[in-house]
DNA sequence: GAGTATGATTGCTA
DNA sequence: TAGCAATCATACTC
């Protein structure tokens, strides 16, 4: 039996937290004979093997007895030697891992959004950027800005609460495992490296949970951002007055409903179009863009379904006609909306009183109307009067029976005949007067 | 909740 | 680049 010298030799390995054990081991083997030791080791091993079958109290008592056993230090020493030999196998796992690039991306994003790191006003930078994208000013916007910040702040709060919980749980669990290992180190050799490794395993597990938290937080921020920035979600109908003004212009320029840039801006101002209704990416055209949209939609929808717009056209035509008559009768020189594209237009666009329209004066179709300074150029007055006349049967001879009203300016191809710019109006396959609907709706 | 109205966007053309 | 046509997405109405 060549074990004796090894049993006697202590390497002092695996005494973590228990420096006294090494000394105990060195002292514990003196004065024993070979046969007796064999018996003792057999007993100890037997007791260890059966300890799990016992009750907690019994096991504790047995453990205490084992710890006090005279052969325990020798056995412990053997275990230390074995441990020393096998420790090489776990060395590879000890190496530092490079930081996870995905985790870094998530961290960076959370920092940029103001969710992680120091409080930066609840993501005000991001909110400001988003606000800039939608125009940057206006009461609506500030409300949305506040809303965005509140929601971001909520996300931040949840994130930090959860993170704190995870960290606390991680610390508790680590402490628990370390205590367990220290306790176990009384009966089996456990190196500090082994404890470190165990701790790092625990940390890795918890950091993967944290990564999930970071990922879902990022997703929440992205959803919030996209909702805040998505202009389509923020569509607001123009108010009634704005629609009146735009319709007024449209029907009074039916022969050429293509307002110039200046006219668009003037209309936008008159309509008090809010920032939330301006969603172009190009700041230079912020205001007139939605007017362009409105006219674009109007032209197409009017052309597609003239029948549907008949009544509306009559109403506005009548209003404008009355206005023109009134203006003419009073000999006033009303400034009219400039329509550079339309022949005969003159003067600058001025709808200064259009906000007070439609009061007191009875129009041809019974609507009330204020004979104010409605901006209408000569061409548009002619258009309107023709329209009214056509409605009252004045042009009946020249109109096909199916065409209650031949819209001024729309040619047989569906385009506005005297409009120089919309040269691409070629697609309608049915003539004006046929009823379409906006197919998407 | 379904149907409709309407402002905005996208892709294309001239 | 403006405008058309189709489409989307939301608001509004019943």
Tab-separated table of C-alpha atoms (C1' of nucleotides) in Angstrom:
chain	number	residue	atom	x	y	z
A	1	UNK	CA	0.000	0.000	0.000
A	2	UNK	CA	1.830	2.995	-1.333
A	3	UNK	CA	-0.863	5.471	-0.324
A	4	UNK	CA	0.564	6.155	3.064
A	5	UNK	CA	3.154	8.765	2.069
A	6	UNK	CA	0.580	10.604	-0.049
A	7	UNK	CA	-1.988	10.640	2.686
A	8	UNK	CA	0.500	12.071	5.010
A	9	UNK	CA	1.498	14.735	2.612
A	10	UNK	CA	-0.612	17.792	2.610
A	11	UNK	CA	-0.540	20.075	-0.386
A	12	UNK	CA	-2.636	22.663	1.282
A	13	UNK	CA	-4.975	22.784	-1.656
A	14	UNK	CA	-8.644	23.631	-1.391
A	15	UNK	CA	-8.780	25.125	2.030
A	16	UNK	CA	-10.902	28.001	1.029
A	17	UNK	CA	-12.303	29.698	4.060
A	18	UNK	CA	-10.961	27.047	6.318
A	19	UNK	CA	-7.262	27.604	6.897
A	20	UNK	CA	-7.338	25.494	10.026
A	21	UNK	CA	-8.220	22.349	8.102
A	22	UNK	CA	-4.799	21.962	6.572
A	23	UNK	CA	-3.175	21.882	9.931
A	24	UNK	CA	-5.805	19.487	11.187
A	25	UNK	CA	-5.081	17.190	8.278
A	26	UNK	CA	-1.398	17.210	8.975
A	27	UNK	CA	-1.943	16.309	12.587
A	28	UNK	CA	-4.654	13.741	12.216
A	29	UNK	CA	-2.800	10.698	10.837
A	30	UNK	CA	-0.202	10.089	13.533
A	31	UNK	CA	-0.007	6.741	15.289
A	32	UNK	CA	-2.362	4.559	13.211
A	33	UNK	CA	-1.765	1.164	11.787
A	34	UNK	CA	-2.565	0.190	8.196
A	35	UNK	CA	-5.393	-2.240	8.935
A	36	UNK	CA	-7.184	0.127	11.282
A	37	UNK	CA	-6.977	2.986	8.814
A	38	UNK	CA	-8.434	0.826	6.053
A	39	UNK	CA	-11.376	0.018	8.294
A	40	UNK	CA	-11.811	3.646	9.256
A	41	UNK	CA	-11.780	4.859	5.652
A	42	UNK	CA	-14.298	2.204	4.738
A	43	UNK	CA	-16.531	3.416	7.563
A	44	UNK	CA	-16.237	7.016	6.536
A	45	UNK	CA	-17.023	6.271	2.924
A	46	UNK	CA	-19.996	4.207	3.959
A	47	UNK	CA	-21.292	7.030	6.120
A	48	UNK	CA	-20.832	9.527	3.289
A	49	UNK	CA	-22.688	7.274	0.881
A	50	UNK	CA	-25.661	6.881	3.151
A	51	UNK	CA	-25.869	10.419	4.456
A	52	UNK	CA	-28.412	11.456	1.829
A	53	UNK	CA	-30.849	8.788	3.026
A	54	UNK	CA	-31.059	10.313	6.460
A	55	UNK	CA	-33.113	13.090	7.919
A	56	UNK	CA	-31.659	16.558	8.135
A	57	UNK	CA	-30.937	16.324	11.840
A	58	UNK	CA	-29.397	12.925	11.452
A	59	UNK	CA	-27.329	14.111	8.542
A	60	UNK	CA	-26.141	17.131	10.468
A	61	UNK	CA	-25.116	14.940	13.366
A	62	UNK	CA	-23.422	12.506	11.024
A	63	UNK	CA	-21.658	15.353	9.256
A	64	UNK	CA	-20.384	16.660	12.536
A	65	UNK	CA	-19.182	13.202	13.496
A	66	UNK	CA	-17.421	12.861	10.156
A	67	UNK	CA	-15.768	16.213	10.524
A	68	UNK	CA	-14.456	15.176	13.875
A	69	UNK	CA	-13.357	11.774	12.686
A	70	UNK	CA	-9.683	11.109	13.142
A	71	UNK	CA	-9.300	9.885	9.549
A	72	UNK	CA	-11.069	12.829	8.031
A	73	UNK	CA	-7.948	14.943	7.449
A	74	UNK	CA	-6.257	12.104	5.652
A	75	UNK	CA	-9.218	11.482	3.405
A	76	UNK	CA	-9.524	15.198	2.801
A	77	UNK	CA	-5.895	15.287	1.736
A	78	UNK	CA	-6.480	12.596	-0.850
A	79	UNK	CA	-9.409	14.498	-2.206
A	80	UNK	CA	-7.217	17.584	-2.416
A	81	UNK	CA	-4.687	15.732	-4.493
A	82	UNK	CA	-7.324	14.429	-6.860
A	83	UNK	CA	-8.753	17.883	-7.116
A	84	UNK	CA	-5.389	19.345	-7.961
A	85	UNK	CA	-5.034	16.968	-10.832
A	86	UNK	CA	-8.501	17.588	-12.243
A	87	UNK	CA	-8.430	21.365	-11.859
A	88	UNK	CA	-6.697	21.629	-15.240
A	89	UNK	CA	-9.892	20.530	-16.936
A	90	UNK	CA	-11.769	23.595	-15.798
A	91	UNK	CA	-8.992	26.048	-16.558
A	92	UNK	CA	-10.253	26.635	-20.083
A	93	UNK	CA	-13.552	27.879	-18.813
A	94	UNK	CA	-11.873	30.528	-16.754
A	95	UNK	CA	-10.815	32.626	-19.717
A	96	UNK	CA	-12.383	36.050	-20.116
A	97	UNK	CA	-15.011	36.212	-22.823
A	98	UNK	CA	-15.131	39.240	-25.141
A	99	UNK	CA	-18.126	41.530	-24.621
A	100	UNK	CA	-21.197	40.451	-26.540
A	101	UNK	CA	-21.640	42.816	-29.512
A	102	UNK	CA	-25.405	42.501	-29.332
A	103	UNK	CA	-25.372	43.462	-25.691
A	104	UNK	CA	-23.176	46.431	-26.543
A	105	UNK	CA	-25.618	47.545	-29.219
A	106	UNK	CA	-28.518	47.271	-26.812
A	107	UNK	CA	-26.608	49.205	-24.159
A	108	UNK	CA	-25.710	51.920	-26.640
A	109	UNK	CA	-29.256	52.254	-27.810
A	110	UNK	CA	-30.633	52.427	-24.304
A	111	UNK	CA	-28.082	55.082	-23.487
A	112	UNK	CA	-28.890	57.056	-26.618
A	113	UNK	CA	-32.594	56.919	-25.901
A	114	UNK	CA	-32.013	58.068	-22.355
A	115	UNK	CA	-33.412	54.848	-20.874
A	116	UNK	CA	-30.153	53.615	-19.430
A	117	UNK	CA	-27.517	55.823	-17.855
A	118	UNK	CA	-28.162	59.141	-16.145
A	119	UNK	CA	-31.554	60.786	-16.473
A	120	UNK	CA	-31.585	63.087	-19.491
A	121	UNK	CA	-35.038	64.536	-19.178
A	122	UNK	CA	-36.865	61.369	-20.069
A	123	UNK	CA	-35.482	61.098	-23.577
A	124	UNK	CA	-36.070	64.718	-24.422
A	125	UNK	CA	-33.388	64.577	-27.071
A	126	UNK	CA	-35.148	61.776	-28.867
A	127	UNK	CA	-38.466	63.510	-28.408
A	128	UNK	CA	-36.998	66.720	-29.765
A	129	UNK	CA	-35.636	64.881	-32.782
A	130	UNK	CA	-38.991	63.322	-33.345
A	131	UNK	CA	-40.652	66.689	-32.919
A	132	UNK	CA	-38.307	68.207	-35.463
A	133	UNK	CA	-39.284	65.533	-37.928
A	134	UNK	CA	-42.908	66.522	-37.617
A	135	UNK	CA	-42.370	70.223	-37.841
A	136	UNK	CA	-41.168	71.079	-34.392
A	137	UNK	CA	-43.750	73.630	-33.316
A	138	UNK	CA	-47.353	73.926	-32.368
A	139	UNK	CA	-49.581	73.132	-29.454
A	140	UNK	CA	-50.509	69.692	-30.703
A	141	UNK	CA	-46.886	68.859	-30.995
A	142	UNK	CA	-45.975	69.928	-27.513
A	143	UNK	CA	-48.756	67.768	-26.164
A	144	UNK	CA	-47.426	64.821	-28.152
A	145	UNK	CA	-43.919	65.672	-27.030
A	146	UNK	CA	-45.012	65.504	-23.407
A	147	UNK	CA	-46.858	62.313	-24.085
A	148	UNK	CA	-43.766	60.794	-25.645
A	149	UNK	CA	-41.608	61.814	-22.723
A	150	UNK	CA	-44.094	60.465	-20.230
A	151	UNK	CA	-44.220	57.122	-21.959
A	152	UNK	CA	-40.454	56.963	-22.309
A	153	UNK	CA	-40.097	57.811	-18.671
A	154	UNK	CA	-42.475	54.979	-17.866
A	155	UNK	CA	-40.347	52.572	-19.886
A	156	UNK	CA	-37.231	53.851	-18.149
A	157	UNK	CA	-38.786	53.331	-14.754
A	158	UNK	CA	-39.890	49.795	-15.529
A	159	UNK	CA	-36.484	49.010	-16.973
A	160	UNK	CA	-34.632	50.227	-13.901
A	161	UNK	CA	-36.992	48.481	-11.503
A	162	UNK	CA	-36.604	45.200	-13.324
A	163	UNK	CA	-32.860	45.640	-13.617
A	164	UNK	CA	-32.604	46.294	-9.917
A	165	UNK	CA	-34.669	43.198	-9.183
A	166	UNK	CA	-32.415	41.072	-11.355
A	167	UNK	CA	-29.271	42.458	-9.783
A	168	UNK	CA	-30.635	41.871	-6.320
A	169	UNK	CA	-31.667	38.341	-7.198
A	170	UNK	CA	-28.273	37.720	-8.759
A	171	UNK	CA	-26.464	38.957	-5.650
A	172	UNK	CA	-28.671	36.937	-3.336
A	173	UNK	CA	-28.209	33.822	-5.351
A	174	UNK	CA	-24.450	34.332	-5.613
A	175	UNK	CA	-24.155	34.810	-1.870
A	176	UNK	CA	-26.261	31.753	-1.287
A	177	UNK	CA	-24.148	29.603	-3.599
A	178	UNK	CA	-20.918	30.906	-2.084
A	179	UNK	CA	-22.131	30.081	1.406
A	180	UNK	CA	-23.113	26.657	0.216
A	181	UNK	CA	-19.708	26.090	-1.342
A	182	UNK	CA	-17.941	27.299	1.790
A	183	UNK	CA	-20.044	24.950	3.815
A	184	UNK	CA	-19.234	22.125	1.426
A	185	UNK	CA	-15.559	22.970	1.540
A	186	UNK	CA	-15.534	21.509	5.043
A	187	UNK	CA	-16.129	18.094	3.596
A	188	UNK	CA	-14.683	18.385	0.129
A	189	UNK	CA	-11.904	20.542	-1.251
A	190	UNK	CA	-13.136	23.586	-3.135
A	191	UNK	CA	-10.638	25.998	-4.629
A	192	UNK	CA	-11.224	29.771	-4.780
A	193	UNK	CA	-11.049	29.485	-8.547
A	194	UNK	CA	-13.857	27.017	-8.480
A	195	UNK	CA	-15.971	29.441	-6.485
A	196	UNK	CA	-15.077	32.225	-8.885
A	197	UNK	CA	-16.074	30.051	-11.775
A	198	UNK	CA	-19.381	29.235	-10.175
A	199	UNK	CA	-19.999	32.917	-9.534
A	200	UNK	CA	-19.209	33.790	-13.120
A	201	UNK	CA	-21.601	31.091	-14.337
A	202	UNK	CA	-24.318	32.598	-12.186
A	203	UNK	CA	-23.525	36.070	-13.491
A	204	UNK	CA	-23.636	34.864	-17.058
A	205	UNK	CA	-27.044	33.332	-16.491
A	206	UNK	CA	-28.346	36.519	-14.986
A	207	UNK	CA	-26.807	38.692	-17.664
A	208	UNK	CA	-28.606	36.666	-20.312
A	209	UNK	CA	-31.824	37.456	-18.478
A	210	UNK	CA	-30.780	41.091	-18.363
A	211	UNK	CA	-30.147	41.011	-22.080
A	212	UNK	CA	-33.703	39.858	-22.643
A	213	UNK	CA	-34.883	42.736	-20.504
A	214	UNK	CA	-32.747	45.167	-22.502
A	215	UNK	CA	-34.015	43.706	-25.734
A	216	UNK	CA	-37.651	44.081	-24.810
A	217	UNK	CA	-36.989	47.589	-23.520
A	218	UNK	CA	-35.394	48.504	-26.835
A	219	UNK	CA	-38.371	47.055	-28.657
A	220	UNK	CA	-40.739	49.099	-26.518
A	221	UNK	CA	-38.754	52.258	-27.255
A	222	UNK	CA	-38.742	51.495	-30.971
A	223	UNK	CA	-42.498	50.978	-30.977
A	224	UNK	CA	-42.980	54.207	-29.068
A	225	UNK	CA	-40.729	56.074	-31.457
A	226	UNK	CA	-42.354	54.684	-34.553
A	227	UNK	CA	-45.763	55.572	-33.245
A	228	UNK	CA	-44.633	59.036	-32.373
A	229	UNK	CA	-42.966	59.578	-35.699
A	230	UNK	CA	-45.427	57.830	-37.944
A	231	UNK	CA	-47.242	60.679	-39.581
A	232	UNK	CA	-50.051	58.535	-40.867
A	233	UNK	CA	-51.092	57.776	-37.349
A	234	UNK	CA	-51.244	61.451	-36.622
A	235	UNK	CA	-53.577	62.409	-39.411
A	236	UNK	CA	-55.964	65.093	-38.362
A	237	UNK	CA	-58.838	66.310	-40.440
A	238	UNK	CA	-58.622	69.956	-41.365
A	239	UNK	CA	-61.153	72.019	-39.560
A	240	UNK	CA	-64.329	73.034	-41.291
A	241	UNK	CA	-63.170	76.547	-42.015
A	242	UNK	CA	-59.965	75.308	-43.610
A	243	UNK	CA	-61.900	72.924	-45.810
A	244	UNK	CA	-64.240	75.760	-46.773
A	245	UNK	CA	-61.324	77.954	-47.784
A	246	UNK	CA	-59.669	75.211	-49.790
A	247	UNK	CA	-62.922	74.251	-51.464
A	248	UNK	CA	-63.631	77.869	-52.172
A	249	UNK	CA	-60.357	78.180	-53.969
A	250	UNK	CA	-60.723	74.853	-55.721
A	251	UNK	CA	-64.160	75.526	-57.146
A	252	UNK	CA	-63.397	79.092	-58.012
A	253	UNK	CA	-60.397	77.885	-60.000
A	254	UNK	CA	-62.041	74.848	-61.421
A	255	UNK	CA	-60.617	75.499	-64.855
A	256	UNK	CA	-57.144	75.290	-63.442
A	257	UNK	CA	-57.020	74.115	-59.843
A	258	UNK	CA	-53.278	74.327	-59.520
A	259	UNK	CA	-52.362	76.995	-56.999
A	260	UNK	CA	-48.904	78.472	-57.142
A	261	UNK	CA	-46.475	78.006	-54.273
A	262	UNK	CA	-47.348	81.440	-52.929
A	263	UNK	CA	-51.030	80.700	-53.194
A	264	UNK	CA	-50.511	77.423	-51.371
A	265	UNK	CA	-48.655	79.132	-48.589
A	266	UNK	CA	-51.278	81.815	-48.359
A	267	UNK	CA	-54.006	79.174	-48.251
A	268	UNK	CA	-52.116	77.266	-45.593
A	269	UNK	CA	-51.845	80.398	-43.490
A	270	UNK	CA	-55.495	81.176	-43.986
A	271	UNK	CA	-56.446	77.651	-43.084
A	272	UNK	CA	-54.305	77.779	-39.951
A	273	UNK	CA	-52.937	74.400	-40.805
A	274	UNK	CA	-51.205	73.063	-37.769
A	275	UNK	CA	-47.820	71.496	-37.566
A	276	UNK	CA	-49.277	68.100	-36.849
A	277	UNK	CA	-50.827	68.269	-40.264
A	278	UNK	CA	-47.495	68.963	-41.897
A	279	UNK	CA	-45.412	65.903	-42.322
A	280	UNK	CA	-43.080	66.452	-45.199
A	281	UNK	CA	-39.426	65.607	-44.777
A	282	UNK	CA	-38.348	68.782	-46.507
A	283	UNK	CA	-38.587	71.809	-44.232
A	284	UNK	CA	-38.695	74.259	-47.161
A	285	UNK	CA	-42.136	73.066	-48.156
A	286	UNK	CA	-43.503	72.313	-44.744
A	287	UNK	CA	-46.536	74.527	-44.957
A	288	UNK	CA	-47.573	74.174	-48.565
A	289	UNK	CA	-47.038	70.436	-48.759
A	290	UNK	CA	-50.316	69.533	-47.182
A	291	UNK	CA	-52.110	72.098	-49.305
A	292	UNK	CA	-50.571	70.354	-52.284
A	293	UNK	CA	-51.767	67.070	-50.867
A	294	UNK	CA	-55.216	68.470	-50.428
A	295	UNK	CA	-55.360	69.771	-53.981
A	296	UNK	CA	-53.899	66.569	-55.321
A	297	UNK	CA	-56.477	64.494	-53.524
A	298	UNK	CA	-59.234	66.890	-54.442
A	299	UNK	CA	-58.408	66.935	-58.131
A	300	UNK	CA	-58.269	63.168	-58.332
A	301	UNK	CA	-61.367	62.553	-56.275
A	302	UNK	CA	-63.300	65.235	-58.050
A	303	UNK	CA	-62.327	63.864	-61.425
A	304	UNK	CA	-63.100	60.312	-60.408
A	305	UNK	CA	-66.474	61.095	-59.022
A	306	UNK	CA	-67.795	64.343	-60.384
A	307	UNK	CA	-71.332	63.284	-59.681
A	308	UNK	CA	-70.638	63.026	-56.037
A	309	UNK	CA	-69.076	66.464	-55.898
A	310	UNK	CA	-71.846	68.011	-57.961
A	311	UNK	CA	-73.714	69.472	-55.061
A	312	UNK	CA	-70.619	70.759	-53.409
A	313	UNK	CA	-69.459	72.303	-56.655
A	314	UNK	CA	-72.836	73.999	-57.098
A	315	UNK	CA	-72.731	75.418	-53.634
A	316	UNK	CA	-69.264	76.900	-53.918
A	317	UNK	CA	-69.890	78.062	-57.453
A	318	UNK	CA	-72.972	79.887	-56.325
A	319	UNK	CA	-71.152	81.472	-53.450
A	320	UNK	CA	-68.365	82.652	-55.657
A	321	UNK	CA	-70.801	83.893	-58.260
A	322	UNK	CA	-72.650	85.929	-55.692
A	323	UNK	CA	-69.389	87.223	-54.401
A	324	UNK	CA	-68.272	88.187	-57.869
A	325	UNK	CA	-71.553	89.910	-58.548
A	326	UNK	CA	-71.391	91.705	-55.278
A	327	UNK	CA	-67.837	92.815	-55.861
A	328	UNK	CA	-68.625	93.874	-59.364
A	329	UNK	CA	-71.725	95.764	-58.268
A	330	UNK	CA	-69.794	97.661	-55.676
A	331	UNK	CA	-67.043	98.385	-58.111
A	332	UNK	CA	-64.508	97.313	-55.636
A	333	UNK	CA	-61.133	96.044	-56.672
A	334	UNK	CA	-60.846	92.868	-54.759
A	335	UNK	CA	-57.490	91.315	-54.709
A	336	UNK	CA	-57.792	87.846	-55.977
A	337	UNK	CA	-55.887	84.684	-55.327
A	338	UNK	CA	-53.153	84.517	-57.840
A	339	UNK	CA	-53.210	81.557	-60.061
A	340	UNK	CA	-50.139	81.869	-62.194
A	341	UNK	CA	-51.123	78.880	-64.187
A	342	UNK	CA	-54.498	80.192	-65.146
A	343	UNK	CA	-55.003	82.576	-67.968
A	344	UNK	CA	-56.156	86.009	-67.039
A	345	UNK	CA	-55.181	85.877	-63.429
A	346	UNK	CA	-53.956	89.101	-62.015
A	347	UNK	CA	-53.058	90.584	-58.697
A	348	UNK	CA	-51.843	88.968	-55.554
A	349	UNK	CA	-53.725	86.361	-53.650
A	350	UNK	CA	-55.658	87.912	-50.833
A	351	UNK	CA	-58.217	86.067	-48.840
A	352	UNK	CA	-58.052	88.330	-45.887
A	353	UNK	CA	-61.749	88.160	-45.201
A	354	UNK	CA	-62.363	84.617	-46.163
A	355	UNK	CA	-62.554	83.659	-42.555
A	356	UNK	CA	-65.777	85.618	-42.326
A	357	UNK	CA	-67.365	84.111	-45.329
A	358	UNK	CA	-70.756	82.608	-45.715
A	359	UNK	CA	-72.839	84.920	-43.635
A	360	UNK	CA	-76.054	86.784	-44.191
A	361	UNK	CA	-76.303	87.021	-47.979
A	362	UNK	CA	-78.511	84.410	-49.561
A	363	UNK	CA	-76.777	82.529	-52.310
A	364	UNK	CA	-78.436	80.972	-55.277
A	365	UNK	CA	-78.931	77.632	-53.663
A	366	UNK	CA	-80.110	79.021	-50.404
A	367	UNK	CA	-76.895	78.942	-48.449
A	368	UNK	CA	-76.121	81.977	-46.446
A	369	UNK	CA	-73.220	83.984	-47.619
A	370	UNK	CA	-71.385	87.078	-46.641
A	371	UNK	CA	-70.573	89.273	-49.578
A	372	UNK	CA	-67.052	89.835	-48.481
A	373	UNK	CA	-63.797	90.179	-50.268
A	374	UNK	CA	-63.687	86.698	-51.637
A	375	UNK	CA	-60.582	86.294	-53.625
A	376	UNK	CA	-61.611	85.366	-57.115
A	377	UNK	CA	-59.961	86.344	-60.301
A	378	UNK	CA	-61.722	87.127	-63.479
A	379	UNK	CA	-61.169	83.689	-64.900
A	380	UNK	CA	-62.550	81.991	-61.852
A	381	UNK	CA	-65.597	84.242	-61.883
A	382	UNK	CA	-66.210	83.265	-65.447
A	383	UNK	CA	-65.752	79.625	-64.529
A	384	UNK	CA	-68.154	79.913	-61.704
A	385	UNK	CA	-70.772	81.778	-63.613
A	386	UNK	CA	-70.580	79.244	-66.404
A	387	UNK	CA	-70.984	76.538	-63.859
A	388	UNK	CA	-74.035	78.139	-62.312
A	389	UNK	CA	-75.523	78.752	-65.691
A	390	UNK	CA	-74.907	75.171	-66.664
A	391	UNK	CA	-76.664	74.043	-63.524
A	392	UNK	CA	-79.677	76.123	-64.334
A	393	UNK	CA	-79.879	74.736	-67.815
A	394	UNK	CA	-78.252	77.617	-69.584
A	395	UNK	CA	-75.855	75.375	-71.442
A	396	UNK	CA	-78.349	72.572	-71.890
A	397	UNK	CA	-78.097	72.549	-75.650
A	398	UNK	CA	-74.435	71.976	-75.603
A	399	UNK	CA	-74.413	69.346	-72.943
A	400	UNK	CA	-74.946	65.680	-73.440
A	401	UNK	CA	-77.927	64.333	-71.580
A	402	UNK	CA	-75.745	62.257	-69.320
A	403	UNK	CA	-73.629	65.213	-68.366
A	404	UNK	CA	-75.426	67.338	-65.870
A	405	UNK	CA	-72.388	69.487	-65.618
A	406	UNK	CA	-69.287	69.587	-67.696
A	407	UNK	CA	-66.561	70.527	-65.300
A	408	UNK	CA	-64.641	73.478	-66.471
A	409	UNK	CA	-61.200	72.658	-67.611
A	410	UNK	CA	-61.499	68.909	-67.570
A	411	UNK	CA	-60.919	67.604	-71.022
A	412	UNK	CA	-62.232	64.414	-72.453
A	413	UNK	CA	-59.201	62.558	-71.216
A	414	UNK	CA	-59.904	63.593	-67.696
A	415	UNK	CA	-57.246	66.288	-67.508
A	416	UNK	CA	-57.677	69.987	-66.919
A	417	UNK	CA	-57.467	71.259	-70.474
A	418	UNK	CA	-55.921	74.625	-69.864
A	419	UNK	CA	-53.620	73.626	-67.097
A	420	UNK	CA	-50.090	73.664	-68.396
A	421	UNK	CA	-48.466	71.646	-65.659
A	422	UNK	CA	-50.536	68.517	-65.205
A	423	UNK	CA	-49.551	67.072	-68.508
A	424	UNK	CA	-49.676	63.593	-67.148
A	425	UNK	CA	-53.423	63.510	-66.688
A	426	UNK	CA	-54.126	60.722	-69.078
A	427	UNK	CA	-55.286	57.749	-67.146
A	428	UNK	CA	-59.048	58.092	-66.669
A	429	UNK	CA	-60.725	55.742	-69.041
A	430	UNK	CA	-64.195	57.074	-68.523
A	431	UNK	CA	-65.321	60.549	-69.347
A	432	UNK	CA	-66.207	63.173	-66.827
A	433	UNK	CA	-69.596	62.651	-65.423
A	434	UNK	CA	-69.151	58.986	-64.855
A	435	UNK	CA	-69.318	58.078	-61.231
A	436	UNK	CA	-66.305	56.544	-59.568
A	437	UNK	CA	-65.462	55.977	-56.049
A	438	UNK	CA	-62.085	56.091	-54.422
A	439	UNK	CA	-61.386	52.454	-55.048
A	440	UNK	CA	-59.309	52.098	-51.986
A	441	UNK	CA	-62.252	53.009	-49.872
B	1	DG	C1'	-68.207	47.598	-35.816
B	2	DA	C1'	-68.811	48.493	-40.698
B	3	DG	C1'	-68.730	51.736	-44.131
B	4	DT	C1'	-67.182	56.093	-45.649
B	5	DA	C1'	-64.323	60.304	-45.736
B	6	DT	C1'	-59.987	62.162	-45.909
B	7	DG	C1'	-55.032	63.436	-45.150
B	8	DA	C1'	-50.643	61.375	-46.203
B	9	DT	C1'	-47.403	58.395	-48.603
B	10	DT	C1'	-45.430	55.868	-52.398
B	11	DG	C1'	-44.213	54.780	-57.047
B	12	DC	C1'	-44.362	56.301	-61.370
B	13	DT	C1'	-44.406	59.530	-65.446
B	14	DA	C1'	-43.432	63.421	-68.263
C	1	DT	C1'	-39.932	68.086	-59.641
C	2	DA	C1'	-45.028	68.487	-59.815
C	3	DG	C1'	-48.692	65.872	-60.375
C	4	DC	C1'	-51.350	61.479	-60.972
C	5	DA	C1'	-53.005	57.173	-59.328
C	6	DA	C1'	-53.137	53.784	-56.018
C	7	DT	C1'	-52.946	52.800	-51.494
C	8	DC	C1'	-52.565	53.228	-46.517
C	9	DA	C1'	-54.125	54.561	-42.063
C	10	DT	C1'	-56.834	57.177	-39.281
C	11	DA	C1'	-61.074	59.934	-38.328
C	12	DC	C1'	-65.762	60.207	-38.613
C	13	DT	C1'	-70.637	58.720	-38.995
C	14	DC	C1'	-74.312	55.763	-38.475
